[in-house]
């Protein structure tokens, strides 16, 4: 809120009135009346980033970056396997003052990338040509443009059972920047312990070891939640570069050292490395397209999408949702607009040996879906792509006691019926 000034007219003696022209001239020179100047407290000058005490400089970097008003950015996540590397890259512009962003997101997933790992990490975006998606962020709402040209609007409004399944996308409304789920969020909360190295151009480079519980803020929520129970003895390598004004230029993080923590929480074992990068340019000189009303073509996602787990066998759906998982789909008639077709639902509740309940659940649900695949009507599975390939989607609960280890969960068995999904 701005300061409210109280301007009052008063009586002046003749001697004081004689000085009035001089006072007005002085007032014009300072940009306002003397009374206004006296009633407005001076604005504190922010401490330069590199003069802030150790432990608070990276938080100051985030503030300085926001004060620039806007910037262009590229955020990249790379997932390595023995059979190739998948890349999730978001390129866009963001306005810190208006809290808006426009983003183009591209997925490049090689055909050799393990199929189940691709499905677990990227939902329907696996194989084939690069998948391109468009998002518009305005405050806490995220709009996703579909193939048909309309927009799905995601917000925290709506039934909790649906918004919980949207959580990974809702997190894209960030705190450190309008577009969240990037290393900007980690830079905001990280605390440096050593002075940065100064470059010839006045830039600074920070190197940090970040515990998993903190490092999760630099990842999309669909992955970051896996680090909530991470062991602090294993650290993520974070490097942060800021310019001579203290504005963020680049951040990189290697999550490979905490892969064992990620795998215990459900990350596919085929993934052998996870790396992130965030680059900012054009501070203060970037224009972000206005959100607008999409010409009436915006639909509330909570009213359009339905849980995959509630889809009856034989029914079809579109995965053109912008979500990182297929737990929510857009129901469509089987045909040209469909990306998947459900052929079975199952409940898994079994005991297992060992300490990797997620790996057991993945293997067992695949086996049970395989049985349903073999027994399903030909019309439901004959269009499977790749041929004779099916998928199991679910979220198991793993409990390990002193005498028993058990896994429990609901699974949906489905086939992809288009090269898009």
Short mmCIF file of N, CA, C and O in Angstrom, two decimals, residues 290-341:
data_model
loop_
_atom_site.label_atom_id
_atom_site.label_comp_id
_atom_site.label_asym_id
_atom_site.label_seq_id
_atom_site.Cartn_x
_atom_site.Cartn_y
_atom_site.Cartn_z
N UNK A 290 0.18 -10.86 -22.65
CA UNK A 290 -0.88 -10.80 -21.65
C UNK A 290 -1.67 -12.10 -21.66
O UNK A 290 -1.83 -12.75 -22.71
N UNK A 291 -2.19 -12.48 -20.51
CA UNK A 291 -2.94 -13.73 -20.39
C UNK A 291 -4.23 -13.68 -21.22
O UNK A 291 -4.54 -14.57 -22.00
N UNK A 292 -5.01 -12.61 -21.07
CA UNK A 292 -6.25 -12.50 -21.83
C UNK A 292 -7.29 -13.51 -21.39
O UNK A 292 -7.10 -14.27 -20.45
N UNK A 293 -8.40 -13.53 -22.08
CA UNK A 293 -9.47 -14.47 -21.73
C UNK A 293 -9.56 -15.63 -22.70
O UNK A 293 -10.52 -16.41 -22.68
N UNK A 294 -8.56 -15.75 -23.58
CA UNK A 294 -8.50 -16.85 -24.55
C UNK A 294 -9.73 -16.88 -25.47
O UNK A 294 -10.13 -17.92 -25.95
N UNK A 295 -10.37 -15.69 -25.64
CA UNK A 295 -11.51 -15.61 -26.56
C UNK A 295 -12.61 -16.61 -26.21
O UNK A 295 -13.27 -17.18 -27.08
N UNK A 296 -12.81 -16.81 -24.92
CA UNK A 296 -13.87 -17.71 -24.49
C UNK A 296 -13.56 -19.18 -24.67
O UNK A 296 -14.44 -20.02 -24.50
N UNK A 297 -12.32 -19.51 -25.01
CA UNK A 297 -11.97 -20.91 -25.27
C UNK A 297 -11.30 -21.58 -24.08
O UNK A 297 -10.69 -22.62 -24.22
N UNK A 298 -11.43 -20.99 -22.91
CA UNK A 298 -10.83 -21.58 -21.72
C UNK A 298 -11.86 -22.42 -20.96
O UNK A 298 -12.98 -21.98 -20.74
N UNK A 299 -11.45 -23.63 -20.57
CA UNK A 299 -12.32 -24.52 -19.81
C UNK A 299 -11.63 -24.89 -18.51
O UNK A 299 -10.42 -25.09 -18.47
N UNK A 300 -12.40 -24.98 -17.44
CA UNK A 300 -11.85 -25.37 -16.14
C UNK A 300 -11.47 -26.85 -16.19
O UNK A 300 -12.32 -27.71 -16.46
N UNK A 301 -10.20 -27.13 -15.94
CA UNK A 301 -9.73 -28.52 -16.01
C UNK A 301 -10.49 -29.43 -15.06
O UNK A 301 -10.77 -30.59 -15.38
N UNK A 302 -10.86 -28.91 -13.90
CA UNK A 302 -11.57 -29.73 -12.91
C UNK A 302 -12.93 -30.18 -13.42
O UNK A 302 -13.49 -31.18 -12.95
N UNK A 303 -13.50 -29.46 -14.40
CA UNK A 303 -14.80 -29.83 -14.94
C UNK A 303 -14.68 -30.73 -16.18
O UNK A 303 -15.66 -31.33 -16.61
N UNK A 304 -13.47 -30.79 -16.76
CA UNK A 304 -13.28 -31.52 -18.01
C UNK A 304 -12.60 -32.87 -17.80
O UNK A 304 -12.93 -33.85 -18.46
N UNK A 305 -11.64 -32.93 -16.87
CA UNK A 305 -10.83 -34.13 -16.69
C UNK A 305 -11.46 -35.10 -15.69
O UNK A 305 -12.21 -34.69 -14.80
N UNK A 306 -11.09 -36.38 -15.84
CA UNK A 306 -11.56 -37.42 -14.95
C UNK A 306 -10.40 -38.35 -14.59
O UNK A 306 -9.49 -38.56 -15.39
N UNK A 307 -10.44 -38.97 -13.40
CA UNK A 307 -9.35 -39.88 -13.01
C UNK A 307 -9.30 -41.11 -13.91
O UNK A 307 -10.34 -41.69 -14.24
N UNK A 308 -8.11 -41.49 -14.30
CA UNK A 308 -7.93 -42.72 -15.07
C UNK A 308 -8.46 -43.91 -14.29
O UNK A 308 -9.03 -44.85 -14.86
N UNK A 309 -8.29 -43.88 -12.97
CA UNK A 309 -8.71 -45.00 -12.12
C UNK A 309 -10.22 -45.20 -12.12
O UNK A 309 -10.71 -46.26 -11.72
N UNK A 310 -10.98 -44.19 -12.58
CA UNK A 310 -12.44 -44.31 -12.62
C UNK A 310 -12.94 -44.57 -14.03
O UNK A 310 -14.15 -44.53 -14.28
N UNK A 311 -12.03 -44.85 -14.95
CA UNK A 311 -12.40 -45.10 -16.34
C UNK A 311 -12.74 -46.58 -16.53
O UNK A 311 -11.95 -47.45 -16.18
N UNK A 312 -13.89 -46.83 -17.09
CA UNK A 312 -14.33 -48.21 -17.25
C UNK A 312 -13.57 -48.91 -18.37
O UNK A 312 -13.20 -48.28 -19.37
N UNK A 313 -13.31 -50.19 -18.23
CA UNK A 313 -12.66 -50.95 -19.30
C UNK A 313 -13.42 -50.80 -20.62
O UNK A 313 -14.64 -50.87 -20.65
N UNK A 314 -12.66 -50.57 -21.68
CA UNK A 314 -13.24 -50.35 -22.98
C UNK A 314 -13.34 -48.89 -23.36
O UNK A 314 -13.46 -48.56 -24.54
N UNK A 315 -13.29 -47.98 -22.37
CA UNK A 315 -13.40 -46.55 -22.62
C UNK A 315 -12.06 -45.96 -23.02
O UNK A 315 -10.99 -46.49 -22.70
N UNK A 316 -12.11 -44.81 -23.69
CA UNK A 316 -10.90 -44.14 -24.19
C UNK A 316 -10.75 -42.76 -23.57
O UNK A 316 -11.68 -42.19 -23.01
N UNK A 317 -9.54 -42.22 -23.70
CA UNK A 317 -9.27 -40.90 -23.17
C UNK A 317 -8.15 -40.21 -23.91
O UNK A 317 -7.34 -40.85 -24.60
N UNK A 318 -8.09 -38.89 -23.76
CA UNK A 318 -7.01 -38.08 -24.31
C UNK A 318 -6.06 -37.70 -23.19
O UNK A 318 -6.49 -37.33 -22.10
N UNK A 319 -4.77 -37.79 -23.47
CA UNK A 319 -3.75 -37.39 -22.49
C UNK A 319 -3.20 -36.01 -22.82
O UNK A 319 -2.17 -35.60 -22.29
N UNK A 320 -3.89 -35.28 -23.66
CA UNK A 320 -3.50 -33.92 -24.05
C UNK A 320 -3.94 -32.96 -22.96
O UNK A 320 -4.88 -32.18 -23.12
N UNK A 321 -3.26 -33.05 -21.80
CA UNK A 321 -3.68 -32.32 -20.61
C UNK A 321 -2.61 -31.40 -20.04
O UNK A 321 -2.92 -30.56 -19.20
N UNK A 322 -1.34 -31.58 -20.42
CA UNK A 322 -0.26 -30.81 -19.82
C UNK A 322 0.25 -31.38 -18.53
O UNK A 322 1.21 -30.86 -17.95
N UNK A 323 -0.34 -32.46 -18.05
CA UNK A 323 0.07 -33.09 -16.80
C UNK A 323 1.24 -34.04 -17.02
O UNK A 323 1.40 -34.59 -18.11
N UNK A 324 2.01 -34.25 -15.97
CA UNK A 324 3.18 -35.13 -16.07
C UNK A 324 2.83 -36.58 -15.79
O UNK A 324 3.71 -37.42 -15.66
N UNK A 325 1.55 -36.90 -15.69
CA UNK A 325 1.13 -38.25 -15.41
C UNK A 325 -0.18 -38.49 -16.15
O UNK A 325 -0.82 -37.54 -16.60
N UNK A 326 -0.57 -39.74 -16.27
CA UNK A 326 -1.85 -40.06 -16.93
C UNK A 326 -2.94 -40.36 -15.91
O UNK A 326 -3.97 -40.94 -16.26
N UNK A 327 -2.73 -39.96 -14.66
CA UNK A 327 -3.74 -40.23 -13.64
C UNK A 327 -5.03 -39.45 -13.89
O UNK A 327 -6.09 -39.81 -13.40
N UNK A 328 -4.93 -38.34 -14.62
CA UNK A 328 -6.11 -37.60 -15.05
C UNK A 328 -6.13 -37.59 -16.58
O UNK A 328 -5.11 -37.29 -17.21
N UNK A 329 -7.28 -37.88 -17.17
CA UNK A 329 -7.41 -37.88 -18.62
C UNK A 329 -8.66 -37.08 -19.01
O UNK A 329 -9.51 -36.79 -18.17
N UNK A 330 -8.72 -36.76 -20.27
CA UNK A 330 -9.91 -36.11 -20.81
C UNK A 330 -10.73 -37.19 -21.53
O UNK A 330 -10.30 -37.71 -22.56
N UNK A 331 -11.89 -37.57 -21.01
CA UNK A 331 -12.67 -38.62 -21.66
C UNK A 331 -13.06 -38.22 -23.08
O UNK A 331 -13.58 -37.12 -23.30
N UNK A 332 -12.82 -39.09 -24.03
CA UNK A 332 -13.20 -38.87 -25.43
C UNK A 332 -13.69 -40.18 -26.01
O UNK A 332 -13.41 -41.26 -25.49
N UNK A 333 -14.42 -40.07 -27.13
CA UNK A 333 -14.85 -41.28 -27.82
C UNK A 333 -13.65 -41.97 -28.44
O UNK A 333 -12.68 -41.31 -28.85
N UNK A 334 -13.66 -43.28 -28.48
CA UNK A 334 -12.57 -44.02 -29.10
C UNK A 334 -12.53 -43.67 -30.58
O UNK A 334 -13.55 -43.71 -31.28
N UNK A 335 -11.34 -43.30 -31.04
CA UNK A 335 -11.20 -42.84 -32.42
C UNK A 335 -10.02 -41.93 -32.57
O UNK A 335 -9.02 -42.05 -31.84
N UNK A 336 -10.13 -40.95 -33.47
CA UNK A 336 -8.99 -40.11 -33.83
C UNK A 336 -8.46 -39.27 -32.67
O UNK A 336 -7.27 -38.98 -32.61
N UNK A 337 -9.35 -38.86 -31.75
CA UNK A 337 -8.91 -37.98 -30.65
C UNK A 337 -8.36 -38.74 -29.45
O UNK A 337 -7.86 -38.13 -28.51
N UNK A 338 -8.47 -40.06 -29.46
CA UNK A 338 -8.06 -40.87 -28.31
C UNK A 338 -6.56 -41.13 -28.31
O UNK A 338 -5.95 -41.33 -29.36
N UNK A 339 -5.99 -41.14 -27.11
CA UNK A 339 -4.58 -41.47 -26.93
C UNK A 339 -4.41 -42.82 -26.23
O UNK A 339 -3.38 -43.46 -26.38
N UNK A 340 -5.38 -43.21 -25.44
CA UNK A 340 -5.28 -44.48 -24.71
C UNK A 340 -6.64 -45.13 -24.59
O UNK A 340 -7.68 -44.47 -24.72
N UNK A 341 -6.61 -46.44 -24.32
CA UNK A 341 -7.85 -47.19 -24.08
C UNK A 341 -7.63 -48.11 -22.89
O UNK A 341 -6.64 -48.84 -22.82
#
